[in-house]
Tab-separated table of C-alpha atoms and ligand atoms in Angstrom:
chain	number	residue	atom	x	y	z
A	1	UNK	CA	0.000	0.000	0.000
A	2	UNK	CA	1.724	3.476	-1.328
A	3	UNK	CA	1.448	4.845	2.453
A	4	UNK	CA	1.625	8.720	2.698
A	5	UNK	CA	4.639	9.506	5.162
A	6	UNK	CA	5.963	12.989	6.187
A	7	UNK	CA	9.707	13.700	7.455
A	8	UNK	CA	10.233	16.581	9.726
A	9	UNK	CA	13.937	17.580	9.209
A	10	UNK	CA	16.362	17.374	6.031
A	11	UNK	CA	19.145	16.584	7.840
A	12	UNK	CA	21.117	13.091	6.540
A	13	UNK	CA	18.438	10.885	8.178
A	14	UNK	CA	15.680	12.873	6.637
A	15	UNK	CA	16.493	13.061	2.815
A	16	UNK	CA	17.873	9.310	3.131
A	17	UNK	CA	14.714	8.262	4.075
A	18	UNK	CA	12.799	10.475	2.217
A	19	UNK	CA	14.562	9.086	-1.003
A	20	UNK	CA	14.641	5.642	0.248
A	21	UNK	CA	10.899	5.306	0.604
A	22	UNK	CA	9.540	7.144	-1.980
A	23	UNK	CA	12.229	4.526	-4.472
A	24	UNK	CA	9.915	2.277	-2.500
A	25	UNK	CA	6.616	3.206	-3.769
A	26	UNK	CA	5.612	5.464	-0.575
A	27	UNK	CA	4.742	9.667	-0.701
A	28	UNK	CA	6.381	11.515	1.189
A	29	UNK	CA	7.045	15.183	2.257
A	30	UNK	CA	9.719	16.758	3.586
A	31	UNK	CA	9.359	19.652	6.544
A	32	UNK	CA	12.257	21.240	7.194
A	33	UNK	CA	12.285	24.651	9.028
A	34	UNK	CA	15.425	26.079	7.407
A	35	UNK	CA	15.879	27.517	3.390
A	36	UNK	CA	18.068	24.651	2.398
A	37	UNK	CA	19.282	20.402	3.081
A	38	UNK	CA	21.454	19.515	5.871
A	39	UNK	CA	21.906	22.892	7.264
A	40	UNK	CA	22.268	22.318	11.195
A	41	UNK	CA	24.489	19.406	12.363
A	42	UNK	CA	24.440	17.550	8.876
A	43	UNK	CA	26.495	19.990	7.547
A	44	UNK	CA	28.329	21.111	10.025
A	45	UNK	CA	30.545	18.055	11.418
A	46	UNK	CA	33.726	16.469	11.202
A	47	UNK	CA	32.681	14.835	7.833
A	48	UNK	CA	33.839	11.758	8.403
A	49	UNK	CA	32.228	9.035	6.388
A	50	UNK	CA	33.352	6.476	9.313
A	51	UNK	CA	35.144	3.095	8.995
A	52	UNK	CA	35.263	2.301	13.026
A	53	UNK	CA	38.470	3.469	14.552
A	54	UNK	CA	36.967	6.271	16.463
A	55	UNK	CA	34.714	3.859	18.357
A	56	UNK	CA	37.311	1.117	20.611
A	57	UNK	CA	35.103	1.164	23.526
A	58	UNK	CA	32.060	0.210	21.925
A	59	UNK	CA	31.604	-2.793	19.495
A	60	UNK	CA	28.071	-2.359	18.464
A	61	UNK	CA	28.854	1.597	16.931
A	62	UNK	CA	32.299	0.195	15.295
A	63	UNK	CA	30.499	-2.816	13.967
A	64	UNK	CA	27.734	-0.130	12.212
A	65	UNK	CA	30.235	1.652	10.761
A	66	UNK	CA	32.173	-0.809	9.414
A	67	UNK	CA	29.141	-2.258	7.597
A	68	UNK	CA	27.185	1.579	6.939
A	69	UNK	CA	31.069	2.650	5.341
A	70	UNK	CA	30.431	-0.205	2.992
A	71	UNK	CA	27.193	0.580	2.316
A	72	UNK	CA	27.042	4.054	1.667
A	73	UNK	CA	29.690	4.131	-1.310
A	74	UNK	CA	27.548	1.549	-2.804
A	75	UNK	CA	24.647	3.667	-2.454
A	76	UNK	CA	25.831	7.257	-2.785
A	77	UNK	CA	29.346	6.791	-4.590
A	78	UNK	CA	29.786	10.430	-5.553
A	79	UNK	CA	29.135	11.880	-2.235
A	80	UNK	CA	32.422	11.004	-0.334
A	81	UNK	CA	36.312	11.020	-1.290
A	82	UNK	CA	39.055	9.420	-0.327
A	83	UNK	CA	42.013	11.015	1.639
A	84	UNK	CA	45.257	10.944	0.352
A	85	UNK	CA	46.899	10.202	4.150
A	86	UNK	CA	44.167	9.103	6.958
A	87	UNK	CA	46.537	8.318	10.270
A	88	UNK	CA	44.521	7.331	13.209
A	89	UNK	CA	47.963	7.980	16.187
A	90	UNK	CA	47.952	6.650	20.127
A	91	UNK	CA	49.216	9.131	22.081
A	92	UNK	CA	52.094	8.021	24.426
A	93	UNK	CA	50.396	8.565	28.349
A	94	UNK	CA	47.347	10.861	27.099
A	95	UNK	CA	45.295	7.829	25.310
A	96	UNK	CA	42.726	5.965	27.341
A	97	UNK	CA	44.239	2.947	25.234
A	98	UNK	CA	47.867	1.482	24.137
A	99	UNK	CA	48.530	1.069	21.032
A	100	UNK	CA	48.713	-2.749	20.996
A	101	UNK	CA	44.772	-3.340	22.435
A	102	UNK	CA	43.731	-1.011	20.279
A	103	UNK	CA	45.520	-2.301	17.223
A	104	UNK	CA	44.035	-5.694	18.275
A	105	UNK	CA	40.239	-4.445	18.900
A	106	UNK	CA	40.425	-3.062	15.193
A	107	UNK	CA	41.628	-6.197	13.694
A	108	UNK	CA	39.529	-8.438	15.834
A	109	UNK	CA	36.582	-5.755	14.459
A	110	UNK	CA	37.745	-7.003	10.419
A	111	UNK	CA	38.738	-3.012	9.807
A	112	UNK	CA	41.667	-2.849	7.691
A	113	UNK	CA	44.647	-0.689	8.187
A	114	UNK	CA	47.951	-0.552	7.796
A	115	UNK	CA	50.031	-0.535	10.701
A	116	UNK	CA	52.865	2.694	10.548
A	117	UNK	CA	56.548	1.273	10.877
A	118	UNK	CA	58.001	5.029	10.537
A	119	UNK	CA	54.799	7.754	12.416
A	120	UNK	CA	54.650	10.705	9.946
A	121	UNK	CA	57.766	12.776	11.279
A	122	UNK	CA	55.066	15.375	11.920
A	123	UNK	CA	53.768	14.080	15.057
A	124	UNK	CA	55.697	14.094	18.475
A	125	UNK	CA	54.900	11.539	21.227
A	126	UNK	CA	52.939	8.744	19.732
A	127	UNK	CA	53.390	5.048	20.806
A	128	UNK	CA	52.149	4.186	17.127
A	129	UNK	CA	50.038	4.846	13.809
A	130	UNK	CA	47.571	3.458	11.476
A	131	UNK	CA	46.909	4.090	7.717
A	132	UNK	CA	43.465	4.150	7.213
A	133	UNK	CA	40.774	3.894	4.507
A	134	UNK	CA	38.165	6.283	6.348
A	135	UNK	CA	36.655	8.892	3.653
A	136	UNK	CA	35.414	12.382	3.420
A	137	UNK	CA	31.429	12.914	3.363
A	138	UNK	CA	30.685	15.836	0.208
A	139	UNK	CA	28.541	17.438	1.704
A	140	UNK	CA	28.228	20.581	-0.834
A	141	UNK	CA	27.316	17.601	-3.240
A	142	UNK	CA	24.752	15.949	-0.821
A	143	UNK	CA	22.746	19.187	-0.657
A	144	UNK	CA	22.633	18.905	-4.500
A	145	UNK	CA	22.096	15.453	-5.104
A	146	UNK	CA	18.896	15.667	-2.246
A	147	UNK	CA	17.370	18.786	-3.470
A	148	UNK	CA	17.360	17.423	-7.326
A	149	UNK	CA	16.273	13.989	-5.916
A	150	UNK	CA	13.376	14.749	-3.958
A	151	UNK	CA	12.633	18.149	-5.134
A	152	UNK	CA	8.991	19.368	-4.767
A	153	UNK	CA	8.747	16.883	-1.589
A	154	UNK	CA	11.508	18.941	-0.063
A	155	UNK	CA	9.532	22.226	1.806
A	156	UNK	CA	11.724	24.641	3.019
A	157	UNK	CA	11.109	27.261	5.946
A	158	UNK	CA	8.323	24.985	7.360
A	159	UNK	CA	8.781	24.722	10.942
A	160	UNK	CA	6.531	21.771	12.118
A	161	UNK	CA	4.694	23.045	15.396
A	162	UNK	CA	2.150	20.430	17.136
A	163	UNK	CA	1.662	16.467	15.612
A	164	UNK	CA	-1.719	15.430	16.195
A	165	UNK	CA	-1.999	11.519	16.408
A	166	UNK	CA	-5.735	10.570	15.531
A	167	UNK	CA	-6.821	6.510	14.960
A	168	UNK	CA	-5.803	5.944	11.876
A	169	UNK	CA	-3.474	8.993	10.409
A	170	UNK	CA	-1.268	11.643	11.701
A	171	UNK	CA	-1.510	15.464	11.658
A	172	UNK	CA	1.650	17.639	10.527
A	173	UNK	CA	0.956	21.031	10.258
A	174	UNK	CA	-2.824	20.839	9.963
A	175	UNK	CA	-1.946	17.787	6.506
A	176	UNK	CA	-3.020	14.261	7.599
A	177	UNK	CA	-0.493	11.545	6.794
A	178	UNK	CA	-0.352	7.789	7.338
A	179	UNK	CA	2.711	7.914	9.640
A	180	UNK	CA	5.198	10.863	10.530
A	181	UNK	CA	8.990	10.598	10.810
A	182	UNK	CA	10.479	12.706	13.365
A	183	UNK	CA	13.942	13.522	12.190
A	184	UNK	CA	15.389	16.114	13.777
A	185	UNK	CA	17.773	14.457	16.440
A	186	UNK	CA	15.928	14.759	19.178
A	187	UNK	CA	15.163	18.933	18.601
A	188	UNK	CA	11.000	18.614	17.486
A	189	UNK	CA	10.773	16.050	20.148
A	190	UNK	CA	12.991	14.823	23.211
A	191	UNK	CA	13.491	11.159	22.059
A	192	UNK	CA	12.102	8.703	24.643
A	193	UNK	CA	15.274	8.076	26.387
A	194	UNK	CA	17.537	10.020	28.397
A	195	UNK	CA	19.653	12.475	26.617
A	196	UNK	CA	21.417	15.864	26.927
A	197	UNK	CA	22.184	18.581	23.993
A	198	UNK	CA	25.403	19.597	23.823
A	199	UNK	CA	26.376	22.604	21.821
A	200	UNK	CA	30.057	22.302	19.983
A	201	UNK	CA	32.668	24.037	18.382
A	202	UNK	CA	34.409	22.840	15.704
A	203	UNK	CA	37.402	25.728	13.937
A	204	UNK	CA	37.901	25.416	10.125
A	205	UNK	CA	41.847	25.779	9.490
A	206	UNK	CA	43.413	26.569	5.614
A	207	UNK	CA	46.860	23.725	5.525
A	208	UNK	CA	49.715	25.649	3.971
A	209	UNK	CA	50.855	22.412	2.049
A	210	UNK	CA	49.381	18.870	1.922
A	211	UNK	CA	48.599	17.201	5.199
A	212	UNK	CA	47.356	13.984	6.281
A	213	UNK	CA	44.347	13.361	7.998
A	214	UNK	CA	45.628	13.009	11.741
A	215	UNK	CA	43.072	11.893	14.738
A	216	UNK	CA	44.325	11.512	18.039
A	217	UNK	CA	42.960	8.196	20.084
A	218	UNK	CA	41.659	6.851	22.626
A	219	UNK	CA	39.817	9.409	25.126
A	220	UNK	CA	40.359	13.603	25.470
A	221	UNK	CA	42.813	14.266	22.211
A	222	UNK	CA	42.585	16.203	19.257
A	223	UNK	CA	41.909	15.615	15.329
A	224	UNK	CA	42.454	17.430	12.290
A	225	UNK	CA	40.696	15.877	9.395
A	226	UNK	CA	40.350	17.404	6.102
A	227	UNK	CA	36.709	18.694	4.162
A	228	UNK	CA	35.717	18.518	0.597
A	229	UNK	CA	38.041	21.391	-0.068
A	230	UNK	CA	41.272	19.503	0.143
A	231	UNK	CA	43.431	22.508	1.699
A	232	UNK	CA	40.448	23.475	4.392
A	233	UNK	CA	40.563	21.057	7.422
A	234	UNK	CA	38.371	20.975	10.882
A	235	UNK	CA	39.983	21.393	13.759
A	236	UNK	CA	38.444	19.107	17.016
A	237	UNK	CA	39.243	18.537	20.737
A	238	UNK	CA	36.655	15.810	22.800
A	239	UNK	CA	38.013	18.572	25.525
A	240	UNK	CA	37.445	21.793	24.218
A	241	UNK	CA	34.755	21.308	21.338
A	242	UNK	CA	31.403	20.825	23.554
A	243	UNK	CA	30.343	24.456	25.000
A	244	UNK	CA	28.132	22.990	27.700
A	245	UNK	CA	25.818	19.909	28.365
A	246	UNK	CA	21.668	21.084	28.415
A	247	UNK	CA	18.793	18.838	28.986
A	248	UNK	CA	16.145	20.595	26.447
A	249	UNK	CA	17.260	21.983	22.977
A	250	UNK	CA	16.150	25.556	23.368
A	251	UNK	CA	19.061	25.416	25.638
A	252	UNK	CA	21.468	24.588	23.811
A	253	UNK	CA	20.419	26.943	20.805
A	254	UNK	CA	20.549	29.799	23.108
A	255	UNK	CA	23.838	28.929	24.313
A	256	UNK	CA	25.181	28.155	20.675
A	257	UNK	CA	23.523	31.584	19.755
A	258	UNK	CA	25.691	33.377	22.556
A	259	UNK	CA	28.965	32.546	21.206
A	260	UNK	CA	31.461	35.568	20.637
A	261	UNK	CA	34.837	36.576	19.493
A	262	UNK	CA	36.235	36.486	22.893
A	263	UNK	CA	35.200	32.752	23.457
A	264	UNK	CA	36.088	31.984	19.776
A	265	UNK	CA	39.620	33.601	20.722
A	266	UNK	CA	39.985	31.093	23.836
A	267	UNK	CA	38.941	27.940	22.259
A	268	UNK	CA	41.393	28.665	19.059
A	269	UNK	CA	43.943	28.884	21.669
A	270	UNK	CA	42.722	26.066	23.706
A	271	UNK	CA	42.412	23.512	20.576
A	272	UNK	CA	46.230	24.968	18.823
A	273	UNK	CA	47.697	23.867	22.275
A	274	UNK	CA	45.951	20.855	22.289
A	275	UNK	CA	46.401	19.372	18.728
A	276	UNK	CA	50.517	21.212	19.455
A	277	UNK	CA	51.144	18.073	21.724
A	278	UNK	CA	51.459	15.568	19.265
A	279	UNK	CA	51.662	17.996	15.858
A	280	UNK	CA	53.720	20.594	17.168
A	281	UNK	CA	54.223	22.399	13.714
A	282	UNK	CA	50.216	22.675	14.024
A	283	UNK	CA	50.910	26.495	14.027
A	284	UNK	CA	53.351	26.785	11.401
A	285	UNK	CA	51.511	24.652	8.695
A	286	UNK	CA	47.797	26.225	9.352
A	287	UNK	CA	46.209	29.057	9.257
A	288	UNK	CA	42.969	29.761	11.189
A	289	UNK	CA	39.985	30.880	8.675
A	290	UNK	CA	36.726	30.282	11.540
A	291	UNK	CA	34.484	28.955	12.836
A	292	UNK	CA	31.908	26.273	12.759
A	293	UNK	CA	29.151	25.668	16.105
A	294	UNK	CA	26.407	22.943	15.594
A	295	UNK	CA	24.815	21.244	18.513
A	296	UNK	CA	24.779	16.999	19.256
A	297	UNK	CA	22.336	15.253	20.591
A	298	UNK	CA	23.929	12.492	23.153
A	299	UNK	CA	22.498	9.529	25.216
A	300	UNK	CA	23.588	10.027	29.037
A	301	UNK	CA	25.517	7.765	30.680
A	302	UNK	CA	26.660	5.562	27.380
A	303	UNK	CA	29.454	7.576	26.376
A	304	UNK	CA	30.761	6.523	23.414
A	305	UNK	CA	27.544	4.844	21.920
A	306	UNK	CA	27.319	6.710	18.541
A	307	UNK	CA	24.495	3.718	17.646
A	308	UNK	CA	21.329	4.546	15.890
A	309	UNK	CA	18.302	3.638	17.271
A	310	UNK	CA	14.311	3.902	15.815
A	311	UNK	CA	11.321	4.694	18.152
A	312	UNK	CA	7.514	4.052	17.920
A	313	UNK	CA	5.210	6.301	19.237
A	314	UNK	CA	2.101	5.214	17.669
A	315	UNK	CA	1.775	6.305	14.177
A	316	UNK	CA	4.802	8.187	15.244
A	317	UNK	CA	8.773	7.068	14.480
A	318	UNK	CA	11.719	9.503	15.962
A	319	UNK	CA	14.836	8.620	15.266
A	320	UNK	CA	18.348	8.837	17.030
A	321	UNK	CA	21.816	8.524	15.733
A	322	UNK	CA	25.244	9.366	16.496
A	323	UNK	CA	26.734	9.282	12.977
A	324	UNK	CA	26.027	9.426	9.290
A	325	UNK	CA	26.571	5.863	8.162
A	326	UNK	CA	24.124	4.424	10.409
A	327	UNK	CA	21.422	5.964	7.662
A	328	UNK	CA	20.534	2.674	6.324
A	329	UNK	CA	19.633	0.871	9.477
A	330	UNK	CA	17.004	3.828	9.995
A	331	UNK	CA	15.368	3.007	7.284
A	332	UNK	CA	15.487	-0.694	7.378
A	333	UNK	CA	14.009	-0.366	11.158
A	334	UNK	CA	11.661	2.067	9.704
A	335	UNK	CA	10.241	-0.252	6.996
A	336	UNK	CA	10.338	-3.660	9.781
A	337	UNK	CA	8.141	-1.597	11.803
A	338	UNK	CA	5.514	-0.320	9.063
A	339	UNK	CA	5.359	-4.142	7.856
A	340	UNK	CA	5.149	-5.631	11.260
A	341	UNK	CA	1.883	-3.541	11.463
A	342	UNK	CA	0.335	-3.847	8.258
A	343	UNK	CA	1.141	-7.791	7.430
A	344	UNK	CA	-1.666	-10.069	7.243
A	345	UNK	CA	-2.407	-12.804	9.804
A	346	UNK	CA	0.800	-15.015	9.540
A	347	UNK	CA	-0.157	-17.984	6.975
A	348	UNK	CA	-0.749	-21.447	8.949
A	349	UNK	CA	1.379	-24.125	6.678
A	350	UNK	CA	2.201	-27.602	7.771
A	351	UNK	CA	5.566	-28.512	7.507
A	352	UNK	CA	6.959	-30.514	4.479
A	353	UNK	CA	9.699	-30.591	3.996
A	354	UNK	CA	10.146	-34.226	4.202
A	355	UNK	CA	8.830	-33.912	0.590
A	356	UNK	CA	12.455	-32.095	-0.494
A	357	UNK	CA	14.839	-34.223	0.712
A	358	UNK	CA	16.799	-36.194	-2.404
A	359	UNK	CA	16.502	-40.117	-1.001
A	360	UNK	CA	20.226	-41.421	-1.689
A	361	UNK	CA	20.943	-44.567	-0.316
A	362	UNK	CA	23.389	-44.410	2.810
A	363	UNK	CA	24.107	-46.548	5.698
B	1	FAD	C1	30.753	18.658	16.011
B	1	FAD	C2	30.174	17.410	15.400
B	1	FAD	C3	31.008	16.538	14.710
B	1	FAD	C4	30.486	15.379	14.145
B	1	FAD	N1	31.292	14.618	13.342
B	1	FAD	C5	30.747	13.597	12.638
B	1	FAD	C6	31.524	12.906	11.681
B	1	FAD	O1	32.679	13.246	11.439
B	1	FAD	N2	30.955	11.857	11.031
B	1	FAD	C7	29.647	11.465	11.290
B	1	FAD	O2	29.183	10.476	10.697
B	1	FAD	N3	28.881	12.140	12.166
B	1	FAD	C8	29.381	13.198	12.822
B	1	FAD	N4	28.600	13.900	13.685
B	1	FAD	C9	27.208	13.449	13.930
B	1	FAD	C10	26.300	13.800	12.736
B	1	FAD	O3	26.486	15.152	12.383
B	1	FAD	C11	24.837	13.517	13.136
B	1	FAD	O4	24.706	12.198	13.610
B	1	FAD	C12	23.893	13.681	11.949
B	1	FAD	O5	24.177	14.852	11.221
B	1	FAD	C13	22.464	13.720	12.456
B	1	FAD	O6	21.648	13.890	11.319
B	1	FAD	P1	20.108	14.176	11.480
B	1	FAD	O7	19.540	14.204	10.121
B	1	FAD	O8	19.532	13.200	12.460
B	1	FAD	O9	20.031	15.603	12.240
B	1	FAD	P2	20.302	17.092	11.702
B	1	FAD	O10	21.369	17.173	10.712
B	1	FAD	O11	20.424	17.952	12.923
B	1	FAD	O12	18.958	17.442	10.941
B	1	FAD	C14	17.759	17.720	11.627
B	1	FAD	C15	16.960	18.692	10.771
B	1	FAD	O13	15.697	18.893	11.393
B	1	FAD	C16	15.326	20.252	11.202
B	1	FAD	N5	14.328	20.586	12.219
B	1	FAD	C17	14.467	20.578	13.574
B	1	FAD	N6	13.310	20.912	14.182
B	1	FAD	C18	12.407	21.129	13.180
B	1	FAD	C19	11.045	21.494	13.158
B	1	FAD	N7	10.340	21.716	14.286
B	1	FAD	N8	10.431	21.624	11.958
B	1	FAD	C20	11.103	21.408	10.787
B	1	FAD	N9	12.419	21.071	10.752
B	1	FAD	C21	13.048	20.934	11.925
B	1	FAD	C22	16.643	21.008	11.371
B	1	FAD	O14	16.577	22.278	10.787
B	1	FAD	C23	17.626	20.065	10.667
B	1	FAD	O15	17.790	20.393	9.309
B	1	FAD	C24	29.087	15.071	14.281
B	1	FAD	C25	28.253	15.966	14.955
B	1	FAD	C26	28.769	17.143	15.492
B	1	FAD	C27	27.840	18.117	16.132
């Protein structure tokens, strides 16, 4: 049955979907309050199309990635790039990890790498290196490739205010629809589990020559990982990115709204020293350009689950993820659900499959 479904929010999750389902058969309709695709924390991220090195202390997000990564160059080959140099580094006495379990959790995860036998002379006080495969999300492209895709189902500067469940349909914005997807990370709608918004701060850098993607792990270190513009890179810190932990999103807009030059000026001093430990040329080889705020929404207590999870509310489905590559178990979830409600009566069959077994003469 071509179900009519509307998305509120074209961030990843939303246009994904969006595209997915209507390739399906299904309408749908697109809210999103802003004048253009993946315009709050979509487009402004690391934009890493993740493999699973970022995530040793917790199998179940590594395991996504590794199997999203594969997944979304299948499906959406033009909207990432590879890097040139991708070094995921331990830290000697700053990483939550040595170098050897972590080395081992990859493998034992079936992530390839190649192990460093001579660290990039560029980084200082490292007990060892990987060479990885991990990507670069497009996301200039991704706006493109959405807005041609779904065009007219995409409606800009709609705001969704109240959804009004009835028995059999949904309200958005005074339209009735056979189900609504809430996808907005958590900002429409607090998702039903426990979770905080966290405002960041990531600082866009120009390189003065080449230089390899370099992310710091395990714990409270530093990246710099490149964008689609080869010689622009992002600047993180897991110390000095997040500008505060809120428990409702208006919170953390306002705070994200408050930011000014004199905090900018601390945190670009905060994150040069920070990154300066193990690239201590970090100064010499960039130069600052600005800066980029966005705000994540994070489960409490489970730290380092970046997993995606789908939730049911009636006609109702909100969804919550940690990362980009997890788009395709949203939708799969998405679809499991809408089946699981609309299948008929399951078919009573007796078994016979005596009837296909080849008789050969044994023993
Ligand atoms: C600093 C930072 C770094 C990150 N780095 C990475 C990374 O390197 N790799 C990675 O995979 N992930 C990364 N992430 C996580 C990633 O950005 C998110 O998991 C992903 O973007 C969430 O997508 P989304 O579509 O759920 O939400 P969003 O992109 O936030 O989209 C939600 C949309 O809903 C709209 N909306 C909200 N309320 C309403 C309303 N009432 N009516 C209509 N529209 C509404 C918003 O305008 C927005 O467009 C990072 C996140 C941050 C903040």
């Amino acid at each position: 049955m071509p179900f009519n479904i509307a998305i509120v929010g074209a961030g990843w999750y939303g246009c994904h979907l969006a595209s997915s389902l209507a390739s399906l058969g299904f309408r749908v309709t697109v809210f999103e309050r802003n004048a253009r695709p993946l315009h709050e924390a979509s487009g402004n991220n690391q934009f890493r199309l993740h493999l699973g090195f970022h995530y040793a202390r917790h199998h179940g997000t590594r395991l996504q990635s590794r199997d999203g990564f594969l997944r979304f160059i299948e499906r959406y080959p033009s909207l990432s790039a590879e890097i040139d140099e991708n070094i995921y580094a331990v830290p000697e006495g700053t990483s939550l990890i040595d170098f050897k379990t972590y080395k081992l959790i990859m493998v034992s995860s079936g992530i390839d790498f190649v192990e460093m036998t001579a660290p990039d002379p560029r980084l200082a006080a490292i007990e060892g290196a990987l060479l990885t495969k991990e990507r670069v999300l497009l996301i200039d492209r991704a706006r493109s490739y959405f807005a041609n895709r779904l065009g007219s189902a995409l409606r800009f500067n709609c705001p969704v205010g109240n959804i009004v469940q009835g028995d059999r349909h949904v309200e958005v914005n005074g339209e009735s629809f056979d189900y609504v997807i809430d996808a907005t990370w958590g900002h429409h709608h607090r998702p039903p589990i426990d979770v905080y918004y966290e405002p960041t701060m990531l600082l866009y850098y120009e390189a003065k020559a080449p230089h390899p993607a370099v992310t710091m792990v395990d714990g409270p270190l530093a990246s710099v990982y490149p964008t689609e513009d080869k010689d622009v890179f992002t600047l993180s810190s897991v110390v000095h990115t997040p500008l505060g932990r809120f428990s409702s999103s208006a919170e953390a807009v306002a705070c994200r709204n408050a930011v000014n030059s004199e905090l900018v000026d601390r945190k670009i001093r905060a994150m040069e020293d920070h990154i300066s430990e193990n690239l201590p040329a970090f100064r010499d080889n960039f130069r600052y350009i600005g800066v980029q705020l966005a705000i994540k929404t994070k489960p409490v207590g489970n730290f380092d689950d970046r997993s995606c999870s789908v939730f049911q509310d009636g006609r109702i489905f909100s969804i919550m993820s940690g990362k980009i590559d997890t788009i395709f178990f949203a939708t799969e979830r998405v679809l499991a659900l809408i089946e699981s409600e609309n299948s008929l009566a399951p078919i009573e069959v007796a078994p016979k499959i005596r009837e296909d077994i080849i008789l050969v003469p044994g023993k």
